[in-house]
Amino acid sequence: MIEVSGLTKQYGSRTVVDDVSFALDPGTVTGFLGPNGAGKSTTMRMMTGLVPATAGTALVDGRPYRELPNPGAVVGTLLDASAVHPGRTGRTHLRLLASAIGVPASRVEEVLGLVGLEDAARRRIGGYSLGMRQRLGIAGALLADPPVLVFDEPANGLDPEGIRWMRDLLRGHAARGGTVLLSSHLLGEVEHTVDRLLVIGAGRVVADAPVADLLGADGTAVHAADPAALARALEAAGFHVQHGADGALVVPGADPGAVGAVAAAGGHVLTDLRPVQRGIEDLFFQLTAAA
Ligand SMILES: Nc1ncnc2c1ncn2[C@@H]1O[C@H](COP(=O)(O)OP(=O)(O)OP(=O)(O)O)[C@@H](O)[C@H]1O
């Protein structure tokens, strides 16, 4: 559906997106993560023809976005929610968009309902909150019910209820066979929304894998009746032991079975033994620190 290959952007002598390649498949939500300035927006803008690429290609159904007969019907974009006329009402804004992409006006009422803006539709956009503007931007992206959604920071300005609503919307879209790319710096939010993570640091892809692979267990936490004795036994067995909260011993990189075996061999009484999940934030900092 979407094939990005060797995508590169230079501004003067600065390379802000550097040889980025990835593929997005129908039925998946991909989270595009990276620190500020990593190149997420620029990549999404190149994918949708808003910014010319210095090198590389981004193909939607085998063609560059700008060569699609009706791009809005194929890719719904949310790239700059503030780029709307503040004097227009939400409904007028959507009606103009609808006519530009050949969508009947009746669909405007449907998307207003979908994003929960029915009551605000008659008000001028200039008086909308940031979250309402995001909802309006999402309504615009959904007008033609396109199979692909490319959303830059869609959670911006949304309250927790709005973030949950957006998560359900994007998951529902993928469940119906759609393809979703969303960028975010709200790492905890992305963790529960996406199937895949595409992580970018300083313009380069530093990880591209299913969430489960990237966020797997990363060590063991253990409580023992005699923690000092267990720590000595684990170190004697070659493990590196750290002291965690509440008297827990944390053994990075070890699975619970290996820690349990050392304890059993030495006759140590354990009161708790569990894998330590690597959080998305840890992963993010590990991956991007080197970039
Ligand atoms: N028009 C431009 N001219 C020069 N430099 C630019 C331009 N647009 C973006 N950049 C630079 O490119 C780099 C990547 O910016 P980009 O907005 O793509 O990052 P991002 O990952 O989306 O960051 P954020 O999370 O802050 O939005 C930044 O250093 C930015 O300053």
PDB file of C-alpha atoms and ligand atoms in Angstrom:
ATOM      1  CA  MET A   1       0.000   0.000   0.000  1.00  0.00           C
ATOM      2  CA  ILE A   2       2.716   2.527   1.041  1.00  0.00           C
ATOM      3  CA  GLU A   3       6.361   2.022   0.076  1.00  0.00           C
ATOM      4  CA  VAL A   4       8.913   4.561   1.199  1.00  0.00           C
ATOM      5  CA  SER A   5      12.366   4.030  -0.207  1.00  0.00           C
ATOM      6  CA  GLY A   6      15.557   5.990   0.403  1.00  0.00           C
ATOM      7  CA  LEU A   7      13.573   9.125   1.242  1.00  0.00           C
ATOM      8  CA  THR A   8      15.973  11.997   1.929  1.00  0.00           C
ATOM      9  CA  LYS A   9      15.544  15.713   2.584  1.00  0.00           C
ATOM     10  CA  GLN A  10      18.288  18.287   2.700  1.00  0.00           C
ATOM     11  CA  TYR A  11      17.837  21.901   3.671  1.00  0.00           C
ATOM     12  CA  GLY A  12      21.022  23.605   2.507  1.00  0.00           C
ATOM     13  CA  SER A  13      23.855  21.441   3.769  1.00  0.00           C
ATOM     14  CA  ARG A  14      21.692  19.839   6.528  1.00  0.00           C
ATOM     15  CA  THR A  15      20.224  16.404   5.954  1.00  0.00           C
ATOM     16  CA  VAL A  16      17.068  16.306   8.090  1.00  0.00           C
ATOM     17  CA  VAL A  17      15.683  13.041   6.682  1.00  0.00           C
ATOM     18  CA  ASP A  18      18.374  10.574   5.724  1.00  0.00           C
ATOM     19  CA  ASP A  19      17.706   7.549   3.528  1.00  0.00           C
ATOM     20  CA  VAL A  20      14.461   6.534   5.237  1.00  0.00           C
ATOM     21  CA  SER A  21      12.781   3.344   3.987  1.00  0.00           C
ATOM     22  CA  PHE A  22       9.737   1.484   5.302  1.00  0.00           C
ATOM     23  CA  ALA A  23       6.530  -0.156   4.152  1.00  0.00           C
ATOM     24  CA  LEU A  24       3.059   0.222   5.632  1.00  0.00           C
ATOM     25  CA  ASP A  25       0.621  -2.642   5.294  1.00  0.00           C
ATOM     26  CA  PRO A  26      -3.184  -2.633   5.241  1.00  0.00           C
ATOM     27  CA  GLY A  27      -4.729  -3.613   8.553  1.00  0.00           C
ATOM     28  CA  THR A  28      -1.982  -2.084  10.682  1.00  0.00           C
ATOM     29  CA  VAL A  29      -1.470   1.028  12.755  1.00  0.00           C
ATOM     30  CA  THR A  30       2.158   2.146  12.696  1.00  0.00           C
ATOM     31  CA  GLY A  31       3.447   4.598  15.286  1.00  0.00           C
ATOM     32  CA  PHE A  32       6.069   7.031  14.005  1.00  0.00           C
ATOM     33  CA  LEU A  33       8.140   8.067  17.002  1.00  0.00           C
ATOM     34  CA  GLY A  34      11.106  10.291  17.470  1.00  0.00           C
ATOM     35  CA  PRO A  35      12.316  13.270  19.477  1.00  0.00           C
ATOM     36  CA  ASN A  36      11.528  16.834  18.402  1.00  0.00           C
ATOM     37  CA  GLY A  37      13.224  17.645  15.141  1.00  0.00           C
ATOM     38  CA  ALA A  38      13.924  13.994  14.272  1.00  0.00           C
ATOM     39  CA  GLY A  39      12.263  14.379  10.881  1.00  0.00           C
ATOM     40  CA  LYS A  40       8.780  12.865  11.375  1.00  0.00           C
ATOM     41  CA  SER A  41       6.788  15.782   9.960  1.00  0.00           C
ATOM     42  CA  THR A  42       9.185  16.246   7.072  1.00  0.00           C
ATOM     43  CA  THR A  43       8.903  12.550   6.181  1.00  0.00           C
ATOM     44  CA  MET A  44       5.092  12.705   6.282  1.00  0.00           C
ATOM     45  CA  ARG A  45       5.100  15.891   4.206  1.00  0.00           C
ATOM     46  CA  MET A  46       7.306  14.280   1.581  1.00  0.00           C
ATOM     47  CA  MET A  47       5.006  11.230   1.526  1.00  0.00           C
ATOM     48  CA  THR A  48       2.028  13.455   0.774  1.00  0.00           C
ATOM     49  CA  GLY A  49       3.728  15.716  -1.747  1.00  0.00           C
ATOM     50  CA  LEU A  50       3.721  18.847   0.430  1.00  0.00           C
ATOM     51  CA  VAL A  51       7.513  19.011   0.463  1.00  0.00           C
ATOM     52  CA  PRO A  52       9.662  17.775  -2.445  1.00  0.00           C
ATOM     53  CA  ALA A  53      12.125  15.011  -1.587  1.00  0.00           C
ATOM     54  CA  THR A  54      15.813  15.573  -2.272  1.00  0.00           C
ATOM     55  CA  ALA A  55      16.112  11.865  -3.074  1.00  0.00           C
ATOM     56  CA  GLY A  56      14.095   8.676  -2.774  1.00  0.00           C
ATOM     57  CA  THR A  57      10.465   7.805  -3.379  1.00  0.00           C
ATOM     58  CA  ALA A  58       7.224   7.441  -1.459  1.00  0.00           C
ATOM     59  CA  LEU A  59       4.638   5.408  -3.351  1.00  0.00           C
ATOM     60  CA  VAL A  60       0.960   4.953  -2.550  1.00  0.00           C
ATOM     61  CA  ASP A  61      -0.488   2.036  -4.479  1.00  0.00           C
ATOM     62  CA  GLY A  62       2.592   2.158  -6.691  1.00  0.00           C
ATOM     63  CA  ARG A  63       2.397   5.889  -7.505  1.00  0.00           C
ATOM     64  CA  PRO A  64       3.696   9.105  -5.938  1.00  0.00           C
ATOM     65  CA  TYR A  65       0.911  10.851  -3.976  1.00  0.00           C
ATOM     66  CA  ARG A  66       0.794  13.758  -6.417  1.00  0.00           C
ATOM     67  CA  GLU A  67       0.164  11.402  -9.331  1.00  0.00           C
ATOM     68  CA  LEU A  68      -2.896   9.776  -7.749  1.00  0.00           C
ATOM     69  CA  PRO A  69      -6.057  10.781  -9.658  1.00  0.00           C
ATOM     70  CA  ASN A  70      -7.818  11.865  -6.445  1.00  0.00           C
ATOM     71  CA  PRO A  71      -5.260  11.758  -3.603  1.00  0.00           C
ATOM     72  CA  GLY A  72      -7.778  12.822  -0.935  1.00  0.00           C
ATOM     73  CA  ALA A  73      -9.838   9.728  -1.673  1.00  0.00           C
ATOM     74  CA  VAL A  74      -6.832   7.467  -1.033  1.00  0.00           C
ATOM     75  CA  VAL A  75      -4.877   9.196   1.747  1.00  0.00           C
ATOM     76  CA  GLY A  76      -6.490  11.171   4.556  1.00  0.00           C
ATOM     77  CA  THR A  77      -3.945  13.545   6.044  1.00  0.00           C
ATOM     78  CA  LEU A  78      -3.740  15.479   9.267  1.00  0.00           C
ATOM     79  CA  LEU A  79      -0.563  17.477   8.909  1.00  0.00           C
ATOM     80  CA  ASP A  80      -1.281  20.953  10.203  1.00  0.00           C
ATOM     81  CA  ALA A  81      -4.544  21.385  12.054  1.00  0.00           C
ATOM     82  CA  SER A  82      -4.030  25.148  12.331  1.00  0.00           C
ATOM     83  CA  ALA A  83      -3.934  25.636   8.550  1.00  0.00           C
ATOM     84  CA  VAL A  84      -7.632  26.497   8.312  1.00  0.00           C
ATOM     85  CA  HIS A  85      -9.489  29.765   7.748  1.00  0.00           C
ATOM     86  CA  PRO A  86     -10.445  31.028  11.224  1.00  0.00           C
ATOM     87  CA  GLY A  87     -13.434  33.030   9.917  1.00  0.00           C
ATOM     88  CA  ARG A  88     -15.191  29.982   8.466  1.00  0.00           C
ATOM     89  CA  THR A  89     -17.481  27.711  10.397  1.00  0.00           C
ATOM     90  CA  GLY A  90     -16.490  24.077  10.832  1.00  0.00           C
ATOM     91  CA  ARG A  91     -19.318  22.988   8.541  1.00  0.00           C
ATOM     92  CA  THR A  92     -18.358  25.431   5.754  1.00  0.00           C
ATOM     93  CA  HIS A  93     -14.731  24.370   5.980  1.00  0.00           C
ATOM     94  CA  LEU A  94     -15.704  20.712   5.564  1.00  0.00           C
ATOM     95  CA  ARG A  95     -18.191  21.468   2.754  1.00  0.00           C
ATOM     96  CA  LEU A  96     -15.478  23.266   0.769  1.00  0.00           C
ATOM     97  CA  LEU A  97     -13.106  20.354   1.310  1.00  0.00           C
ATOM     98  CA  ALA A  98     -15.819  17.869   0.351  1.00  0.00           C
ATOM     99  CA  SER A  99     -16.565  19.598  -2.921  1.00  0.00           C
ATOM    100  CA  ALA A 100     -12.833  19.794  -3.728  1.00  0.00           C
ATOM    101  CA  ILE A 101     -12.481  16.028  -3.453  1.00  0.00           C
ATOM    102  CA  GLY A 102     -15.867  15.098  -4.926  1.00  0.00           C
ATOM    103  CA  VAL A 103     -17.622  14.014  -1.738  1.00  0.00           C
ATOM    104  CA  PRO A 104     -21.365  14.758  -1.271  1.00  0.00           C
ATOM    105  CA  ALA A 105     -22.359  17.380   1.315  1.00  0.00           C
ATOM    106  CA  SER A 106     -24.318  14.736   3.248  1.00  0.00           C
ATOM    107  CA  ARG A 107     -20.991  13.131   4.168  1.00  0.00           C
ATOM    108  CA  VAL A 108     -20.028  16.351   5.993  1.00  0.00           C
ATOM    109  CA  GLU A 109     -22.818  15.736   8.501  1.00  0.00           C
ATOM    110  CA  GLU A 110     -21.630  12.152   8.954  1.00  0.00           C
ATOM    111  CA  VAL A 111     -18.033  13.113   9.722  1.00  0.00           C
ATOM    112  CA  LEU A 112     -19.147  15.928  12.026  1.00  0.00           C
ATOM    113  CA  GLY A 113     -20.997  13.245  13.989  1.00  0.00           C
ATOM    114  CA  LEU A 114     -18.033  10.877  13.844  1.00  0.00           C
ATOM    115  CA  VAL A 115     -15.689  13.410  15.441  1.00  0.00           C
ATOM    116  CA  GLY A 116     -18.282  14.796  17.867  1.00  0.00           C
ATOM    117  CA  LEU A 117     -18.415  18.329  16.441  1.00  0.00           C
ATOM    118  CA  GLU A 118     -22.146  18.484  15.532  1.00  0.00           C
ATOM    119  CA  ASP A 119     -22.822  21.117  18.163  1.00  0.00           C
ATOM    120  CA  ALA A 120     -19.849  23.290  17.157  1.00  0.00           C
ATOM    121  CA  ALA A 121     -20.401  22.996  13.391  1.00  0.00           C
ATOM    122  CA  ARG A 122     -22.064  26.424  13.126  1.00  0.00           C
ATOM    123  CA  ARG A 123     -19.345  28.217  15.072  1.00  0.00           C
ATOM    124  CA  ARG A 124     -16.328  29.931  13.549  1.00  0.00           C
ATOM    125  CA  ILE A 125     -13.128  27.905  13.653  1.00  0.00           C
ATOM    126  CA  GLY A 126     -11.287  30.894  15.147  1.00  0.00           C
ATOM    127  CA  GLY A 127     -13.132  30.200  18.414  1.00  0.00           C
ATOM    128  CA  TYR A 128     -12.327  26.461  18.481  1.00  0.00           C
ATOM    129  CA  SER A 129     -10.002  24.986  21.088  1.00  0.00           C
ATOM    130  CA  LEU A 130      -6.892  23.126  19.929  1.00  0.00           C
ATOM    131  CA  GLY A 131      -8.663  19.802  20.543  1.00  0.00           C
ATOM    132  CA  MET A 132     -11.664  20.930  18.475  1.00  0.00           C
ATOM    133  CA  ARG A 133      -9.339  21.930  15.649  1.00  0.00           C
ATOM    134  CA  GLN A 134      -7.757  18.493  15.804  1.00  0.00           C
ATOM    135  CA  ARG A 135     -11.201  16.906  15.574  1.00  0.00           C
ATOM    136  CA  LEU A 136     -12.030  19.147  12.614  1.00  0.00           C
ATOM    137  CA  GLY A 137      -8.753  18.149  10.929  1.00  0.00           C
ATOM    138  CA  ILE A 138      -9.561  14.488  11.513  1.00  0.00           C
ATOM    139  CA  ALA A 139     -13.084  15.036  10.124  1.00  0.00           C
ATOM    140  CA  GLY A 140     -11.513  16.483   6.972  1.00  0.00           C
ATOM    141  CA  ALA A 141      -9.177  13.505   6.645  1.00  0.00           C
ATOM    142  CA  LEU A 142     -12.109  11.089   6.938  1.00  0.00           C
ATOM    143  CA  LEU A 143     -14.383  12.819   4.410  1.00  0.00           C
ATOM    144  CA  ALA A 144     -13.716  10.466   1.507  1.00  0.00           C
ATOM    145  CA  ASP A 145     -13.314   7.457   3.811  1.00  0.00           C
ATOM    146  CA  PRO A 146      -9.790   6.907   2.425  1.00  0.00           C
ATOM    147  CA  PRO A 147      -8.015   3.588   3.028  1.00  0.00           C
ATOM    148  CA  VAL A 148      -4.812   5.295   4.239  1.00  0.00           C
ATOM    149  CA  LEU A 149      -4.559   7.756   7.130  1.00  0.00           C
ATOM    150  CA  VAL A 150      -1.381   9.792   7.732  1.00  0.00           C
ATOM    151  CA  PHE A 151      -1.766  11.745  10.966  1.00  0.00           C
ATOM    152  CA  ASP A 152       0.933  13.990  12.442  1.00  0.00           C
ATOM    153  CA  GLU A 153       0.532  14.258  16.225  1.00  0.00           C
ATOM    154  CA  PRO A 154      -3.243  13.632  16.192  1.00  0.00           C
ATOM    155  CA  ALA A 155      -3.403  13.523  19.993  1.00  0.00           C
ATOM    156  CA  ASN A 156      -2.244  17.160  20.239  1.00  0.00           C
ATOM    157  CA  GLY A 157      -4.721  19.134  22.300  1.00  0.00           C
ATOM    158  CA  LEU A 158      -7.037  16.174  22.930  1.00  0.00           C
ATOM    159  CA  ASP A 159      -8.090  15.388  26.491  1.00  0.00           C
ATOM    160  CA  PRO A 160      -7.843  11.802  27.803  1.00  0.00           C
ATOM    161  CA  GLU A 161     -11.362  11.002  26.556  1.00  0.00           C
ATOM    162  CA  GLY A 162     -10.434  12.450  23.152  1.00  0.00           C
ATOM    163  CA  ILE A 163      -7.251  10.395  23.036  1.00  0.00           C
ATOM    164  CA  ARG A 164      -9.220   7.234  23.772  1.00  0.00           C
ATOM    165  CA  TRP A 165     -11.737   8.182  21.084  1.00  0.00           C
ATOM    166  CA  MET A 166      -8.922   8.673  18.576  1.00  0.00           C
ATOM    167  CA  ARG A 167      -7.357   5.349  19.526  1.00  0.00           C
ATOM    168  CA  ASP A 168     -10.677   3.565  18.874  1.00  0.00           C
ATOM    169  CA  LEU A 169     -11.083   5.420  15.587  1.00  0.00           C
ATOM    170  CA  LEU A 170      -7.626   4.422  14.325  1.00  0.00           C
ATOM    171  CA  ARG A 171      -7.894   0.828  15.563  1.00  0.00           C
ATOM    172  CA  GLY A 172     -11.337   0.558  13.950  1.00  0.00           C
ATOM    173  CA  HIS A 173      -9.911   1.863  10.683  1.00  0.00           C
ATOM    174  CA  ALA A 174      -7.153  -0.749  10.689  1.00  0.00           C
ATOM    175  CA  ALA A 175      -9.631  -3.481  11.671  1.00  0.00           C
ATOM    176  CA  ARG A 176     -11.580  -2.655   8.499  1.00  0.00           C
ATOM    177  CA  GLY A 177      -8.375  -3.160   6.470  1.00  0.00           C
ATOM    178  CA  GLY A 178      -7.126   0.427   6.511  1.00  0.00           C
ATOM    179  CA  THR A 179      -3.512   1.561   6.809  1.00  0.00           C
ATOM    180  CA  VAL A 180      -2.569   4.093   9.481  1.00  0.00           C
ATOM    181  CA  LEU A 181       0.622   6.032  10.164  1.00  0.00           C
ATOM    182  CA  LEU A 182       0.559   8.330  13.175  1.00  0.00           C
ATOM    183  CA  SER A 183       3.370  10.293  14.680  1.00  0.00           C
ATOM    184  CA  SER A 184       3.457  11.063  18.352  1.00  0.00           C
ATOM    185  CA  HIS A 185       5.613  12.149  21.199  1.00  0.00           C
ATOM    186  CA  LEU A 186       3.006  10.791  23.657  1.00  0.00           C
ATOM    187  CA  LEU A 187       4.842   7.526  23.990  1.00  0.00           C
ATOM    188  CA  GLY A 188       2.489   5.856  26.448  1.00  0.00           C
ATOM    189  CA  GLU A 189      -0.430   6.630  24.178  1.00  0.00           C
ATOM    190  CA  VAL A 190       1.209   5.095  21.127  1.00  0.00           C
ATOM    191  CA  GLU A 191       2.044   1.920  23.007  1.00  0.00           C
ATOM    192  CA  HIS A 192      -1.646   0.998  23.217  1.00  0.00           C
ATOM    193  CA  THR A 193      -2.686   2.188  19.786  1.00  0.00           C
ATOM    194  CA  VAL A 194      -0.125   0.822  17.373  1.00  0.00           C
ATOM    195  CA  ASP A 195       0.883  -2.582  16.028  1.00  0.00           C
ATOM    196  CA  ARG A 196       4.247  -1.477  14.745  1.00  0.00           C
ATOM    197  CA  LEU A 197       6.763   1.123  15.804  1.00  0.00           C
ATOM    198  CA  LEU A 198       8.884   3.078  13.400  1.00  0.00           C
ATOM    199  CA  VAL A 199      11.412   5.039  15.429  1.00  0.00           C
ATOM    200  CA  ILE A 200      13.439   7.863  13.871  1.00  0.00           C
ATOM    201  CA  GLY A 201      16.379   9.698  15.393  1.00  0.00           C
ATOM    202  CA  ALA A 202      18.291  12.525  13.667  1.00  0.00           C
ATOM    203  CA  GLY A 203      16.626  11.730  10.350  1.00  0.00           C
ATOM    204  CA  ARG A 204      17.437   8.003  10.316  1.00  0.00           C
ATOM    205  CA  VAL A 205      15.269   4.981  11.085  1.00  0.00           C
ATOM    206  CA  VAL A 206      16.586   3.384  14.285  1.00  0.00           C
ATOM    207  CA  ALA A 207      13.871   0.735  14.761  1.00  0.00           C
ATOM    208  CA  ASP A 208      11.060  -0.725  12.684  1.00  0.00           C
ATOM    209  CA  ALA A 209       9.365  -3.711  14.306  1.00  0.00           C
ATOM    210  CA  PRO A 210       6.182  -4.994  15.934  1.00  0.00           C
ATOM    211  CA  VAL A 211       5.532  -3.370  19.311  1.00  0.00           C
ATOM    212  CA  ALA A 212       5.688  -6.740  21.069  1.00  0.00           C
ATOM    213  CA  ASP A 213       9.215  -7.358  19.755  1.00  0.00           C
ATOM    214  CA  LEU A 214      10.469  -3.972  20.866  1.00  0.00           C
ATOM    215  CA  LEU A 215       8.780  -3.933  24.251  1.00  0.00           C
ATOM    216  CA  GLY A 216       9.493  -7.480  25.380  1.00  0.00           C
ATOM    217  CA  ALA A 217      10.770  -8.483  28.801  1.00  0.00           C
ATOM    218  CA  ASP A 218      14.159  -7.084  29.649  1.00  0.00           C
ATOM    219  CA  GLY A 219      15.232  -8.689  32.898  1.00  0.00           C
ATOM    220  CA  THR A 220      13.818 -10.009  36.143  1.00  0.00           C
ATOM    221  CA  ALA A 221      12.797  -8.491  39.463  1.00  0.00           C
ATOM    222  CA  VAL A 222      12.962 -10.790  42.476  1.00  0.00           C
ATOM    223  CA  HIS A 223      12.122 -10.497  46.167  1.00  0.00           C
ATOM    224  CA  ALA A 224      13.757 -12.941  48.547  1.00  0.00           C
ATOM    225  CA  ALA A 225      13.527 -13.611  52.280  1.00  0.00           C
ATOM    226  CA  ASP A 226      17.264 -12.893  52.443  1.00  0.00           C
ATOM    227  CA  PRO A 227      18.006 -10.522  49.539  1.00  0.00           C
ATOM    228  CA  ALA A 228      21.679  -9.999  50.396  1.00  0.00           C
ATOM    229  CA  ALA A 229      22.336 -13.747  50.306  1.00  0.00           C
ATOM    230  CA  LEU A 230      20.470 -14.129  47.003  1.00  0.00           C
ATOM    231  CA  ALA A 231      22.371 -11.172  45.519  1.00  0.00           C
ATOM    232  CA  ARG A 232      25.675 -12.876  46.417  1.00  0.00           C
ATOM    233  CA  ALA A 233      24.493 -16.147  44.848  1.00  0.00           C
ATOM    234  CA  LEU A 234      23.365 -14.408  41.656  1.00  0.00           C
ATOM    235  CA  GLU A 235      26.635 -12.512  41.343  1.00  0.00           C
ATOM    236  CA  ALA A 236      28.587 -15.700  41.941  1.00  0.00           C
ATOM    237  CA  ALA A 237      26.569 -17.217  39.069  1.00  0.00           C
ATOM    238  CA  GLY A 238      27.702 -14.366  36.809  1.00  0.00           C
ATOM    239  CA  PHE A 239      24.613 -12.112  36.903  1.00  0.00           C
ATOM    240  CA  HIS A 240      24.772  -8.370  37.378  1.00  0.00           C
ATOM    241  CA  VAL A 241      22.430  -7.421  40.246  1.00  0.00           C
ATOM    242  CA  GLN A 242      20.890  -4.007  40.852  1.00  0.00           C
ATOM    243  CA  HIS A 243      18.927  -2.922  43.907  1.00  0.00           C
ATOM    244  CA  GLY A 244      15.395  -1.817  43.014  1.00  0.00           C
ATOM    245  CA  ALA A 245      12.568  -0.313  45.064  1.00  0.00           C
ATOM    246  CA  ASP A 246      11.134  -2.111  48.140  1.00  0.00           C
ATOM    247  CA  GLY A 247      14.137  -4.403  48.529  1.00  0.00           C
ATOM    248  CA  ALA A 248      13.710  -5.944  45.066  1.00  0.00           C
ATOM    249  CA  LEU A 249      16.748  -7.262  43.259  1.00  0.00           C
ATOM    250  CA  VAL A 250      16.726  -6.428  39.568  1.00  0.00           C
ATOM    251  CA  VAL A 251      18.698  -8.645  37.206  1.00  0.00           C
ATOM    252  CA  PRO A 252      18.934  -6.987  33.768  1.00  0.00           C
ATOM    253  CA  GLY A 253      18.879  -9.303  30.783  1.00  0.00           C
ATOM    254  CA  ALA A 254      18.034 -12.431  32.810  1.00  0.00           C
ATOM    255  CA  ASP A 255      14.784 -14.339  32.442  1.00  0.00           C
ATOM    256  CA  PRO A 256      12.860 -15.383  35.580  1.00  0.00           C
ATOM    257  CA  GLY A 257      13.678 -19.056  35.002  1.00  0.00           C
ATOM    258  CA  ALA A 258      17.419 -18.442  35.225  1.00  0.00           C
ATOM    259  CA  VAL A 259      17.066 -16.366  38.391  1.00  0.00           C
ATOM    260  CA  GLY A 260      14.704 -18.958  39.916  1.00  0.00           C
ATOM    261  CA  ALA A 261      17.197 -21.732  39.148  1.00  0.00           C
ATOM    262  CA  VAL A 262      19.999 -19.947  41.017  1.00  0.00           C
ATOM    263  CA  ALA A 263      17.661 -19.379  43.964  1.00  0.00           C
ATOM    264  CA  ALA A 264      16.515 -23.004  44.009  1.00  0.00           C
ATOM    265  CA  ALA A 265      20.082 -24.330  43.811  1.00  0.00           C
ATOM    266  CA  GLY A 266      21.055 -22.273  46.865  1.00  0.00           C
ATOM    267  CA  GLY A 267      17.872 -22.964  48.804  1.00  0.00           C
ATOM    268  CA  HIS A 268      16.834 -19.283  48.799  1.00  0.00           C
ATOM    269  CA  VAL A 269      13.215 -18.517  49.679  1.00  0.00           C
ATOM    270  CA  LEU A 270      11.587 -16.231  47.078  1.00  0.00           C
ATOM    271  CA  THR A 271       8.531 -14.127  47.819  1.00  0.00           C
ATOM    272  CA  ASP A 272       8.138 -12.671  44.326  1.00  0.00           C
ATOM    273  CA  LEU A 273       9.663 -13.341  40.909  1.00  0.00           C
ATOM    274  CA  ARG A 274       8.578 -11.522  37.757  1.00  0.00           C
ATOM    275  CA  PRO A 275       9.840 -10.314  34.377  1.00  0.00           C
ATOM    276  CA  VAL A 276      10.637  -6.622  34.046  1.00  0.00           C
ATOM    277  CA  GLN A 277       8.859  -5.166  31.017  1.00  0.00           C
ATOM    278  CA  ARG A 278      10.855  -2.694  29.055  1.00  0.00           C
ATOM    279  CA  GLY A 279       8.746   0.464  28.842  1.00  0.00           C
ATOM    280  CA  ILE A 280       8.369   2.329  25.630  1.00  0.00           C
ATOM    281  CA  GLU A 281      10.112   5.342  27.120  1.00  0.00           C
ATOM    282  CA  ASP A 282      13.213   3.314  28.004  1.00  0.00           C
ATOM    283  CA  LEU A 283      13.221   1.893  24.520  1.00  0.00           C
ATOM    284  CA  PHE A 284      12.820   5.299  22.973  1.00  0.00           C
ATOM    285  CA  PHE A 285      15.753   6.766  24.867  1.00  0.00           C
ATOM    286  CA  GLN A 286      17.961   3.733  24.249  1.00  0.00           C
ATOM    287  CA  LEU A 287      17.284   3.792  20.530  1.00  0.00           C
ATOM    288  CA  THR A 288      17.560   7.497  19.982  1.00  0.00           C
ATOM    289  CA  ALA A 289      20.446   8.225  22.355  1.00  0.00           C
ATOM    290  CA  ALA A 290      22.945   6.930  19.834  1.00  0.00           C
ATOM    291  CA  ALA A 291      21.333   8.637  16.850  1.00  0.00           C
TER     292      ALA A 291
HETATM  293  N1  LIG B   1      11.481  24.454   5.784  1.00  0.00           N
HETATM  294  C1  LIG B   1      12.533  24.122   6.504  1.00  0.00           C
HETATM  295  N2  LIG B   1      13.729  24.723   6.367  1.00  0.00           N
HETATM  296  C2  LIG B   1      14.798  24.369   7.088  1.00  0.00           C
HETATM  297  N3  LIG B   1      14.799  23.397   8.035  1.00  0.00           N
HETATM  298  C3  LIG B   1      13.637  22.752   8.239  1.00  0.00           C
HETATM  299  C4  LIG B   1      12.446  23.063   7.503  1.00  0.00           C
HETATM  300  N4  LIG B   1      11.467  22.236   7.930  1.00  0.00           N
HETATM  301  C5  LIG B   1      11.993  21.463   8.894  1.00  0.00           C
HETATM  302  N5  LIG B   1      13.303  21.764   9.074  1.00  0.00           N
HETATM  303  C6  LIG B   1      14.212  21.119  10.042  1.00  0.00           C
HETATM  304  O1  LIG B   1      14.176  19.743   9.812  1.00  0.00           O
HETATM  305  C7  LIG B   1      14.326  19.028  11.028  1.00  0.00           C
HETATM  306  C8  LIG B   1      13.219  18.005  11.148  1.00  0.00           C
HETATM  307  O2  LIG B   1      11.991  18.661  11.392  1.00  0.00           O
HETATM  308  P1  LIG B   1      10.610  17.895  11.502  1.00  0.00           P
HETATM  309  O3  LIG B   1       9.563  18.936  11.725  1.00  0.00           O
HETATM  310  O4  LIG B   1      10.461  16.982  10.353  1.00  0.00           O
HETATM  311  O5  LIG B   1      10.824  17.032  12.809  1.00  0.00           O
HETATM  312  P2  LIG B   1       9.775  16.272  13.704  1.00  0.00           P
HETATM  313  O6  LIG B   1      10.367  14.950  13.986  1.00  0.00           O
HETATM  314  O7  LIG B   1       8.440  16.307  13.062  1.00  0.00           O
HETATM  315  O8  LIG B   1       9.780  17.134  15.007  1.00  0.00           O
HETATM  316  P3  LIG B   1       8.595  17.626  15.982  1.00  0.00           P
HETATM  317  O9  LIG B   1       8.251  16.456  16.849  1.00  0.00           O
HETATM  318  O10 LIG B   1       9.257  18.731  16.737  1.00  0.00           O
HETATM  319  O11 LIG B   1       7.471  18.102  15.089  1.00  0.00           O
HETATM  320  C9  LIG B   1      14.336  20.069  12.137  1.00  0.00           C
HETATM  321  O12 LIG B   1      15.659  20.299  12.531  1.00  0.00           O
HETATM  322  C10 LIG B   1      13.757  21.294  11.459  1.00  0.00           C
HETATM  323  O13 LIG B   1      14.294  22.452  12.027  1.00  0.00           O
END
